[in-house]
Amino acid sequence: MPQLPRNESGRARSRSFALIGPQGSGKSTLLDALLAATADAPPRQTASRSMGTELRLGHGSLQGDAWAILDCPGSVEFSYEVDCALAVVDLAVIVCSPVPERAVNLRPVFRRLEETETPALIFINKLDTLTGAVRDTLAALQDQTRRRLALRQVPIREGDSVVGYIDLVSRRAYRYRRGEPSERIALPEAMQAREAEARGALLEVLADHDDALLEKVVEDVALEPADLYRPLHESEASGAVVSVLLGAAEHNNGIQRLWKALRHDTPDHAETAARHGIAPEGAALAQVFRTQHAGHAGRLSFVRLWRGTLHEGSVLNGLRSGAIRHFPGGEAQKAPQADAGDLIAIARLEGVRTGMTLGGPTLPFPAPPPPLHAITIEPEDRKDEVRLSTALQRLAEEDPALTVTLDPESGTTILGGQGEIHLRTALERLAAACGVKLRTARAPVAFRETIRHAVVQNARLKRQTGGHGQFADVKLQIAPRPRGSGFHFDEKVVGGAVPKRFIPAVSQAAQEATRKGPLGHPVVDISVTLLDGGFHAVDSSDMAFATATRMAMQEGLAKAEPVLLEPVDDVTVSVPTEFTPAAQRLLTGRRGQILGFAAKPGWENWDDVQALVPAAELADLILELRSQTQGLGSYVHRFDHLAEARGR
C-alpha cells in the first residue's frame, strides 16, 4: 500500500475509527486488545468490565501511523453517543457476536451507517463461542443491511473448538496462540473445499463492484492478493462492501489481522473530510463531538480537527484554548499540538457545546433524540436547589440526549432521557457530582378539565372596612365549547349595570380562574359571558370585580359537571416484522387505538405501527417495548388531542 501523506511534524496523519455494536459484544475488551498491540500499549485489563455508558477515547501508534479509537456504548439507550462518534470518525468497526439469532440487533447500527455513508468493517468477536457454521452468522448479518458483506476469513476447527483461520485473500492458514501472534501453518487438507467455496463467494462480491476483477474471474486468471486488495479498499471506501473478520479479543485472537485490515482500508482523514464537504484549505477547523466536566481538569471539549494545527492558546471562535490532551493507551496526557485528523480534548473552551463547529462555517451534526422516559427530580433539602441546578446544567451539556425542563403547573424539574438505564446513570452521575440527596417520581401527565353543560352563576362581594369598602356584583354564564377551541370571553351587559372600565378585570379574572378547576387541573374549552351585575360609585374597583368573578367561577365550574380530560398522543412504534403482533398487543393493552401498520420506509423486514395512545400510558412504554423486542423497538409520539379520561 502507498505511504500515507505526512503532516508538518513528520508524523503520519491521524486516522480514526469507532467500535460500535450491541451491548455485550465485547467492544471495550477489543479496545484494550487493540491498544495493547500499539506502541503506546497500556497494561492489559483483565478484570471484567461493566456496561459502558459514554464514549471512551484511546490513542495509539502502529508502524508509524497515528490512530484514535472511540469505544461506543452498546445499549440502545446511549445510541446518541454512537451518532456523535460516527459524525467524526473515518471508519466504523462493527463488533458482534457469532450467534446468528443476535444479528437482528445490528439493524439499527447498519441503518445508521448507511444514512451517514460511513465506511465499515465487521469483527465477529468471541469466536471461541462459535457453535454453528460461520456462514450462518454471515447470512443473518447480510439480512440486516443493504451493503454486501465480504467474508475474508473462515475458521479452522478441531473438534468443537476454533483453533485458527484461513485468510481468503492471501490463502494462508494460521493457528491462534493465546497471548501471542497467530502462527502460520499449512492449509489443512480437510479445509480446502471450504476455503475454495468461501473464496469464490468473496470474489463474487468484489467482482460485482469491479469490472477489472470480474474480467479476470470470467477468464479464470490466477489471482494474486494484490488483485483483491485494491477492489476491497475501493469498494469499502465507497460503502458498497463491508469486510467481515473473525477473532476473540479476550484471547487476543485476530487482533493483528484486524489491525492489518484497518491499516489498509481505513480512509485517510482528508478523504473523510472530503466526504463531509470540508475544503482542505483554510484556517484550523474543528468540531466538538463530546463535552466533559473532568473535575480538577475542568471543562474538556473533545474535537475532531478537520484541518490545520492547534496549540495551547490557539484562538477558535474568539476563545483561547487551554491545554490539549490526547489519550495514549486510554490515559490522558498533555500534548504540545494537534494536527489535522486528530481527535483530542481541549480544555477551557467555555460556552462551547457538543456539535458546535469551531473555526469555520457550521458543519452538520446529529440532533439529540427526543426523550422517551421522564422523571421528576428534586433535592431532599431545599437549600441544595442551587447546587442541583448547576449539576443538572452540566449534566445536560455532557449528554445532550438528556433534557431538563420545568413543569409549568407543578413547578417541578423534569429529567428526560432514553430509558430507565439512561436516567439511572444520570442520577448516579448527579449524586457523584454534587453530593445531593434526591427525590424522584414519575413525571406528571398534563391532565385538563372541561364542563359538560352551561350554568349561570351570580356572585356578590360586599365588604365594609370603615373607610372605602369593596362592592361588586357579577352574573356569569359559563358554557362548554368544542374540543380544542380554547377559552373565550364575551359581555352582554345592558344599561351600564357594570361600567365598561371594570369589564377587563372581569375578563382577566375569569381566565385566571381556569388555571385550576374543581378537579385540580387547568380548565379548557369554555366560554364565559358577563350577563349582568351591579356596582357602587365609591366602593367598586377592579380588585372587587376580579374577586367577585373568581367567586362566581369557582362556584359555577363545580356546578357545570366538570370532567377530566387526558392528552392522547399519536404514536408510531417501529419494530422488526416478527414483533409487530407483540407491539399491537402492547398498544391495545395500554388503551391504544390501532390506526394501522405498514412497512417502515427504507427498512427491510421492519414495520411502523401507528396508534392513538393516552399520554398517561406512555410513561414506561419504552421499557416494556424493548423488553418484548430484544431491545430493538422504538417509538416517536406527538400530542394529538384531548379526550375524556375513562381509565383502563
XYZ file of C-alpha atoms in Angstrom:
648
model
C 0.000 0.000 0.000
C 1.253 3.550 -0.661
C 2.586 5.552 2.274
C 0.106 7.922 3.874
C 0.812 11.626 3.409
C 2.579 13.151 6.383
C 1.971 16.444 8.156
C 4.363 19.207 9.062
C 5.669 17.347 12.126
C 6.614 14.324 10.001
C 4.046 12.110 11.725
C 1.586 10.169 9.608
C -1.764 11.910 9.595
C -4.069 10.558 12.245
C -6.836 8.185 11.281
C -9.700 7.129 13.481
C -12.379 4.516 13.866
C -15.262 3.804 16.227
C -16.083 0.488 17.845
C -19.851 0.093 17.681
C -22.221 -2.792 18.275
C -24.724 -4.273 20.718
C -24.231 -4.384 24.449
C -22.199 -7.431 25.481
C -20.398 -7.833 22.161
C -17.006 -7.134 23.753
C -16.155 -3.686 22.390
C -14.257 -2.496 25.449
C -12.268 -5.730 25.576
C -11.463 -5.269 21.902
C -10.323 -1.688 22.534
C -7.934 -2.907 25.223
C -6.602 -5.605 22.901
C -6.124 -3.146 20.029
C -4.337 -0.614 22.238
C -2.175 -3.362 23.724
C -0.829 -4.060 20.244
C 0.296 -0.449 19.717
C 3.478 1.362 20.660
C 1.531 3.141 23.425
C 0.384 -0.143 24.928
C -1.136 0.240 28.425
C -1.232 -2.599 30.968
C -3.824 -5.077 29.642
C -7.098 -5.015 31.569
C -8.017 -8.414 32.930
C -10.976 -7.632 35.155
C -14.454 -7.885 33.675
C -15.916 -4.595 32.516
C -19.270 -3.146 33.441
C -21.540 -1.790 30.748
C -20.104 1.314 29.099
C -22.329 4.384 29.213
C -20.195 7.014 27.481
C -17.633 7.395 24.721
C -14.128 6.238 25.601
C -11.209 7.637 23.590
C -7.849 5.952 23.191
C -4.786 6.758 21.077
C -2.067 4.525 19.773
C 0.589 4.369 17.082
C 1.332 1.368 14.912
C 4.117 1.121 12.342
C 4.375 4.896 12.182
C 0.646 5.534 11.824
C -1.276 7.517 14.456
C -4.675 6.172 15.479
C -7.616 7.407 17.526
C -10.213 4.866 18.658
C -13.662 5.622 20.057
C -15.309 2.887 22.104
C -19.076 3.495 21.945
C -21.709 2.299 24.438
C -23.724 -0.679 23.224
C -27.035 -0.072 24.970
C -29.703 1.381 22.703
C -30.351 3.971 25.419
C -26.951 5.515 24.676
C -27.222 5.397 20.885
C -26.735 9.159 20.616
C -23.121 8.598 21.687
C -22.779 6.393 18.590
C -24.277 9.123 16.399
C -21.750 11.634 17.761
C -18.864 9.246 17.097
C -19.928 8.453 13.526
C -20.039 12.185 12.761
C -16.267 12.484 13.188
C -14.517 9.134 12.546
C -13.091 7.742 9.326
C -14.492 4.222 9.717
C -16.687 2.094 11.978
C -15.783 -1.346 13.276
C -18.991 -3.256 13.997
C -18.359 -5.691 16.834
C -20.856 -8.527 17.101
C -21.495 -11.981 18.484
C -21.195 -15.125 16.327
C -24.750 -16.141 17.324
C -26.970 -15.740 14.197
C -30.110 -15.028 16.231
C -28.494 -11.865 17.617
C -27.760 -10.396 14.202
C -31.115 -8.606 14.153
C -29.799 -6.349 16.945
C -27.494 -4.789 14.369
C -30.214 -3.500 12.038
C -30.306 -0.004 13.644
C -26.489 0.072 13.568
C -26.345 -0.763 9.864
C -29.080 1.743 9.125
C -27.134 4.474 10.903
C -24.030 3.643 8.862
C -25.986 3.673 5.612
C -27.542 7.039 6.418
C -24.185 8.603 7.298
C -22.338 6.820 4.438
C -19.665 5.736 6.913
C -17.246 3.004 5.706
C -17.224 -0.051 7.981
C -15.664 -3.382 8.873
C -17.313 -6.182 10.844
C -15.404 -8.018 13.559
C -17.216 -11.173 14.674
C -15.930 -11.368 18.232
C -15.996 -14.198 20.756
C -15.227 -16.706 18.017
C -14.301 -19.228 20.716
C -18.046 -19.478 21.469
C -18.995 -20.285 17.848
C -21.110 -23.456 17.739
C -22.627 -23.383 14.247
C -21.277 -22.500 10.813
C -19.865 -19.010 10.330
C -21.748 -18.871 7.005
C -25.000 -18.904 9.023
C -23.824 -15.901 11.003
C -22.834 -14.156 7.768
C -26.253 -14.839 6.211
C -28.007 -13.477 9.298
C -25.857 -10.343 9.191
C -26.484 -9.882 5.467
C -30.229 -9.827 6.144
C -29.728 -6.688 8.238
C -28.008 -4.450 5.674
C -28.206 -3.381 2.049
C -24.409 -3.354 1.799
C -22.725 -6.502 0.544
C -20.764 -8.418 3.171
C -17.412 -9.937 2.209
C -16.212 -12.729 4.494
C -12.416 -12.569 4.469
C -11.656 -15.456 6.827
C -13.047 -18.893 7.638
C -12.433 -20.605 10.967
C -10.360 -23.752 11.382
C -11.866 -26.198 13.859
C -10.528 -29.078 15.838
C -13.487 -30.892 17.312
C -15.783 -28.261 18.816
C -13.025 -25.652 19.191
C -11.980 -22.899 16.785
C -8.184 -23.053 16.692
C -7.334 -20.736 13.792
C -8.440 -19.289 10.498
C -7.772 -19.181 6.766
C -7.230 -15.781 5.162
C -9.226 -15.882 1.925
C -7.246 -13.102 0.242
C -3.735 -14.428 0.879
C -4.913 -18.072 1.015
C -2.820 -18.615 4.121
C -3.765 -20.536 7.247
C -2.962 -19.520 10.831
C -3.259 -21.121 14.262
C -4.201 -18.981 17.249
C -1.735 -18.777 20.122
C -3.017 -17.401 23.415
C -1.438 -14.036 24.149
C 0.830 -14.200 21.076
C 0.553 -13.509 17.352
C -1.004 -16.327 15.332
C 1.308 -18.954 13.846
C 1.254 -19.625 10.121
C 0.507 -23.264 9.278
C -0.114 -25.329 6.183
C -3.620 -25.132 4.773
C -5.436 -28.138 6.292
C -6.379 -30.594 3.580
C -9.822 -31.055 5.072
C -10.437 -27.286 4.716
C -9.502 -26.919 1.055
C -13.023 -27.390 -0.313
C -14.486 -24.969 2.250
C -11.706 -22.444 1.502
C -12.411 -22.635 -2.242
C -16.147 -22.170 -1.674
C -15.686 -19.180 0.647
C -13.092 -17.569 -1.613
C -15.420 -17.941 -4.570
C -18.124 -16.095 -2.612
C -15.648 -13.325 -1.767
C -14.646 -12.960 -5.427
C -18.292 -12.806 -6.458
C -18.976 -9.932 -4.063
C -15.916 -7.961 -5.174
C -16.372 -8.655 -8.894
C -19.876 -7.189 -8.716
C -18.226 -3.833 -7.957
C -15.049 -4.028 -10.060
C -15.061 -4.688 -13.807
C -11.311 -5.439 -13.999
C -11.614 -8.157 -11.363
C -14.764 -9.515 -12.992
C -12.899 -9.905 -16.297
C -10.100 -11.866 -14.593
C -12.598 -14.087 -12.788
C -14.503 -14.826 -16.003
C -11.260 -15.635 -17.816
C -10.154 -17.813 -14.889
C -6.904 -15.865 -14.460
C -4.817 -16.829 -11.443
C -5.299 -14.055 -8.897
C -2.664 -12.577 -6.605
C -3.583 -10.978 -3.238
C -2.903 -7.554 -4.782
C -5.699 -8.218 -7.281
C -8.134 -8.348 -4.349
C -6.734 -5.695 -2.009
C -7.406 -2.858 -4.472
C -11.099 -3.643 -5.129
C -11.547 -4.391 -1.429
C -10.210 -0.989 -0.435
C -12.154 0.888 -3.112
C -15.477 -0.858 -2.506
C -15.154 -0.448 1.265
C -14.286 3.242 0.951
C -17.372 3.778 -1.212
C -19.568 1.978 1.315
C -20.606 -0.695 -1.185
C -18.896 -3.574 0.640
C -18.207 -4.382 4.285
C -15.378 -6.785 5.121
C -16.052 -9.416 7.773
C -13.185 -10.550 10.026
C -13.074 -13.059 12.871
C -11.469 -13.213 16.307
C -11.751 -13.361 20.079
C -10.485 -10.180 21.720
C -10.405 -11.718 25.182
C -7.755 -14.209 23.981
C -6.046 -11.725 21.640
C -7.122 -13.828 18.639
C -7.455 -11.990 15.321
C -6.173 -8.654 16.663
C -3.114 -8.398 14.432
C -5.194 -9.346 11.374
C -7.783 -6.716 12.282
C -5.040 -4.105 12.623
C -3.713 -5.051 9.193
C -7.147 -4.553 7.656
C -7.537 -1.235 9.445
C -4.164 -0.005 8.215
C -5.011 -0.919 4.628
C -8.685 0.031 4.474
C -9.344 2.958 6.837
C -9.684 6.138 4.762
C -7.239 8.960 5.377
C -8.790 11.846 7.302
C -8.597 14.006 4.164
C -10.870 11.525 2.370
C -13.321 11.699 5.249
C -13.205 15.496 5.255
C -13.968 15.454 1.535
C -16.910 13.105 2.191
C -18.264 15.733 4.601
C -17.722 18.517 2.067
C -14.872 20.141 4.020
C -12.339 22.021 1.904
C -8.697 21.096 2.615
C -7.525 24.718 2.565
C -8.223 27.288 5.228
C -7.771 28.068 8.907
C -7.929 25.431 11.617
C -11.374 23.821 11.652
C -12.658 21.577 14.443
C -15.943 20.031 15.506
C -16.951 19.197 19.073
C -18.308 15.664 19.468
C -18.308 15.374 23.245
C -18.266 17.634 26.321
C -16.971 16.530 29.711
C -16.577 18.214 33.082
C -13.474 16.449 34.338
C -13.173 17.531 37.979
C -9.949 19.459 38.612
C -9.169 19.333 34.875
C -12.240 21.480 34.280
C -14.302 21.525 31.129
C -12.987 19.395 28.251
C -14.253 19.709 24.690
C -13.472 16.615 22.612
C -12.997 17.622 18.984
C -12.076 16.284 15.574
C -9.569 18.626 13.996
C -10.526 18.556 10.337
C -7.718 20.795 9.131
C -4.908 22.968 10.401
C -2.823 22.764 13.567
C -3.695 23.723 17.153
C -1.529 24.614 20.149
C -2.424 25.666 23.656
C -3.509 29.269 23.335
C -4.824 28.939 19.789
C -7.924 31.039 19.191
C -11.112 29.359 17.976
C -14.377 31.266 17.631
C -12.820 34.088 19.652
C -11.932 31.721 22.513
C -8.361 30.997 23.570
C -7.946 27.252 24.001
C -6.456 25.669 27.068
C -4.265 22.613 27.253
C -4.538 19.993 24.514
C -4.913 16.421 25.705
C -4.648 13.131 23.904
C -5.097 9.651 25.377
C -2.252 7.226 24.611
C -3.332 3.822 25.827
C -6.555 5.447 27.044
C -4.821 7.643 29.663
C -4.979 11.451 29.431
C -1.724 13.295 28.685
C -0.939 16.826 27.630
C 0.116 17.177 24.010
C 2.203 20.015 22.532
C -0.042 20.318 19.492
C -2.808 18.708 17.464
C -2.603 18.121 13.725
C -5.230 17.707 11.041
C -7.149 14.483 11.563
C -6.536 14.251 15.316
C -9.256 13.508 17.861
C -8.240 15.336 21.026
C -9.647 17.142 24.057
C -9.239 20.888 24.563
C -9.544 22.468 27.991
C -11.371 25.643 28.974
C -13.485 26.356 25.898
C -16.288 27.910 27.928
C -19.662 28.173 26.255
C -18.787 25.613 23.585
C -21.366 22.849 23.194
C -21.374 19.375 21.671
C -21.934 19.606 17.923
C -20.508 23.106 17.520
C -18.100 23.886 14.691
C -15.022 25.901 15.665
C -13.133 27.979 13.159
C -15.454 27.909 10.180
C -18.986 27.507 8.805
C -21.325 25.211 10.710
C -20.907 21.542 9.836
C -23.822 19.087 10.071
C -24.126 17.198 13.343
C -26.801 14.757 14.530
C -29.578 16.221 16.655
C -30.241 14.528 20.003
C -33.309 12.270 20.086
C -36.460 13.386 21.907
C -36.925 11.924 25.415
C -38.796 8.620 25.764
C -38.790 8.304 29.554
C -39.001 11.019 32.208
C -38.991 11.521 35.969
C -39.324 14.455 38.333
C -36.277 15.285 40.389
C -35.817 17.478 43.458
C -33.394 17.686 46.390
C -34.498 16.326 49.744
C -33.230 19.567 51.297
C -34.440 22.729 49.583
C -31.188 24.533 50.357
C -29.499 22.226 47.833
C -31.585 23.500 44.909
C -28.851 25.788 43.543
C -26.235 23.029 43.658
C -28.621 20.630 41.945
C -29.488 23.175 39.268
C -25.800 23.725 38.456
C -25.132 19.982 38.335
C -28.138 19.412 36.053
C -26.911 22.087 33.665
C -23.505 20.420 33.423
C -25.093 17.002 33.019
C -27.190 18.195 30.083
C -24.067 19.716 28.498
C -22.248 16.388 28.787
C -25.174 14.367 27.447
C -27.441 16.251 25.016
C -29.759 13.207 24.919
C -30.864 14.259 28.413
C -33.418 17.059 28.746
C -34.024 19.228 31.793
C -37.330 21.117 31.823
C -39.560 22.832 34.358
C -43.166 21.690 34.559
C -45.156 24.963 34.466
C -48.058 23.572 36.504
C -46.296 21.773 39.344
C -43.073 23.770 39.278
C -41.056 20.542 39.466
C -37.939 19.781 37.446
C -38.338 17.006 34.880
C -35.374 14.942 33.708
C -35.990 13.204 30.393
C -33.897 10.563 28.661
C -33.873 7.452 26.514
C -34.856 4.875 29.119
C -34.559 3.646 32.676
C -30.835 2.840 32.481
C -30.085 6.198 30.883
C -31.820 8.079 33.689
C -30.405 5.842 36.420
C -26.909 6.512 35.105
C -27.649 10.243 35.034
C -28.807 10.164 38.675
C -25.634 8.336 39.716
C -23.521 10.953 37.969
C -25.541 13.717 39.611
C -25.052 12.222 43.069
C -21.313 11.926 42.455
C -21.051 15.459 41.068
C -22.956 17.421 43.694
C -23.458 15.063 46.644
C -27.141 15.998 46.938
C -29.739 13.517 48.154
C -32.524 13.361 45.605
C -36.202 12.501 45.443
C -37.626 11.227 42.184
C -41.101 10.375 40.969
C -42.957 9.654 37.766
C -43.283 12.712 35.553
C -46.761 14.301 35.728
C -49.298 13.999 32.930
C -50.813 17.228 31.633
C -54.451 16.497 32.535
C -57.067 19.154 31.796
C -60.686 19.800 32.760
C -63.755 20.992 30.957
C -67.500 21.079 31.693
C -70.450 19.150 30.312
C -73.191 21.810 30.421
C -73.738 25.539 30.818
C -74.569 27.286 34.095
C -75.418 30.825 35.113
C -73.730 31.875 38.325
C -74.092 35.048 40.346
C -71.587 36.275 42.927
C -71.672 39.397 45.056
C -68.804 40.889 47.053
C -69.794 43.329 49.771
C -67.297 44.301 52.454
C -67.183 47.344 54.702
C -63.908 48.107 56.467
C -64.514 51.533 57.979
C -63.298 53.575 55.011
C -63.943 52.737 51.384
C -65.459 49.277 51.179
C -65.465 46.687 48.393
C -68.504 46.066 46.262
C -69.035 44.145 43.042
C -71.842 42.066 41.640
C -71.398 39.806 38.587
C -73.668 37.397 36.778
C -71.732 34.973 34.547
C -72.760 32.355 32.048
C -70.173 29.545 31.883
C -70.625 27.194 28.916
C -68.666 24.392 27.204
C -67.029 24.942 23.822
C -65.955 22.456 21.137
C -62.830 20.466 21.978
C -59.683 22.364 21.131
C -61.344 25.775 20.761
C -59.865 27.189 23.975
C -61.151 29.986 26.220
C -63.441 32.803 25.092
C -64.840 35.788 26.988
C -67.772 37.973 25.999
C -70.030 40.512 27.679
C -73.714 41.277 27.155
C -74.240 43.894 29.842
C -77.018 46.404 29.128
C -77.869 49.659 30.784
C -74.432 50.182 32.319
C -75.045 47.623 35.085
C -71.279 47.028 35.038
C -69.270 50.026 33.838
C -67.020 49.404 30.847
C -63.898 50.213 32.858
C -64.402 47.138 35.072
C -65.035 44.603 32.302
C -61.311 43.945 31.543
C -60.820 42.987 35.205
C -63.721 40.533 34.918
C -62.269 39.027 31.725
C -58.785 38.653 33.211
C -60.052 37.145 36.464
C -62.281 34.685 34.601
C -59.327 33.457 32.559
C -57.090 33.252 35.624
C -59.732 31.140 37.339
C -59.293 28.466 34.671
C -55.730 27.750 35.845
C -57.076 25.314 38.418
C -60.549 23.848 38.258
C -62.595 21.776 40.728
C -60.612 18.626 39.864
C -57.260 20.345 40.377
C -56.246 20.878 36.749
C -56.428 23.727 34.213
C -59.846 24.218 32.619
C -60.057 24.376 28.827
C -62.640 24.854 26.094
C -65.138 27.057 27.893
C -66.752 30.400 27.257
C -67.528 32.956 29.963
C -70.107 35.670 29.287
C -70.770 38.581 31.638
C -74.561 38.930 31.548
C -75.317 41.423 34.302
C -74.109 42.813 37.574
C -74.037 45.779 39.855
C -71.609 48.372 41.171
C -71.186 51.073 43.787
C -69.976 54.501 42.792
C -67.436 54.624 45.645
C -66.714 51.040 46.735
C -66.399 49.313 43.365
C -62.946 48.722 41.869
C -61.061 46.426 39.520
C -59.975 44.363 42.522
C -63.526 43.987 43.767
C -64.831 42.830 40.368
C -61.912 40.432 39.973
C -62.656 38.901 43.379
C -66.368 38.554 42.634
C -65.558 36.968 39.260
C -63.286 34.368 40.873
C -66.048 33.531 43.362
C -68.545 33.050 40.543
C -66.144 30.943 38.512
C -65.293 28.670 41.430
C -68.921 28.015 42.258
C -70.099 27.820 38.650
C -67.456 25.383 37.422
C -68.250 22.996 40.258
C -71.929 23.018 39.243
C -71.306 22.572 35.497
C -70.427 18.861 35.812
C -66.656 19.066 35.411
C -64.950 16.270 33.518
C -61.301 15.234 33.440
C -59.523 15.313 30.077
C -56.328 13.440 29.288
C -53.880 14.099 26.455
C -53.858 11.482 23.704
C -50.741 11.134 21.552
C -50.238 9.934 18.015
C -47.656 7.169 18.475
C -45.630 5.377 15.805
C -43.852 2.254 17.033
C -41.037 0.795 14.900
C -40.200 -2.905 15.308
C -38.860 -5.845 13.298
C -41.738 -7.531 11.478
C -41.701 -10.593 13.723
C -42.522 -8.339 16.692
C -45.389 -6.452 15.030
C -48.159 -8.542 16.705
C -46.486 -8.051 20.098
C -46.329 -4.280 19.518
C -50.025 -4.188 18.621
C -50.963 -6.145 21.748
C -48.814 -3.844 23.843
C -50.511 -0.731 22.481
C -54.063 -2.036 22.822
C -53.232 -3.163 26.365
C -52.449 0.466 27.116
C -55.829 1.724 25.894
C -54.369 2.408 22.463
C -56.460 2.616 19.303
C -54.556 0.972 16.437
C -54.756 3.093 13.281
C -52.796 0.683 11.088
C -49.346 -0.603 10.289
C -47.091 -0.606 7.228
C -43.547 -1.411 6.196
C -41.050 1.028 7.682
C -39.712 3.155 4.787
C -36.186 2.101 3.849
C -36.054 -0.725 6.417
C -36.495 -4.250 5.132
C -38.459 -6.574 7.422
C -39.457 -3.761 9.790
C -42.897 -2.273 10.409
C -44.307 1.006 11.691
C -47.406 0.579 13.865
C -49.468 3.743 14.318
C -51.892 4.212 17.196
C -53.599 6.800 19.380
C -52.497 6.237 22.977
C -53.286 8.202 26.167
C -50.150 10.032 27.318
C -50.601 8.548 30.798
C -49.827 5.146 29.277
C -46.529 6.251 27.728
C -44.590 6.708 30.970
C -42.885 3.307 30.824
C -43.912 2.204 27.329
C -40.320 2.206 26.067
C -39.262 -0.155 28.859
C -41.880 -2.789 28.050
C -41.487 -2.307 24.295
C -37.775 -3.010 24.451
C -38.263 -5.987 26.749
C -40.612 -7.558 24.191
C -38.479 -6.789 21.113
C -34.949 -7.755 22.201
C -34.209 -4.092 22.811
C -34.958 -3.126 19.191
C -38.336 -1.416 19.445
C -38.588 2.361 19.478
C -41.294 4.934 19.043
C -41.971 8.587 18.314
C -45.005 10.475 19.502
C -46.693 13.837 19.345
C -49.737 15.351 21.024
C -52.913 14.717 19.044
C -55.958 15.728 21.089
C -57.627 15.785 24.498
C -60.216 13.156 25.378
C -62.307 12.335 28.424
C -60.322 10.176 30.813
C -62.094 6.837 31.143
C -59.438 4.720 32.863
C -58.426 1.194 31.908
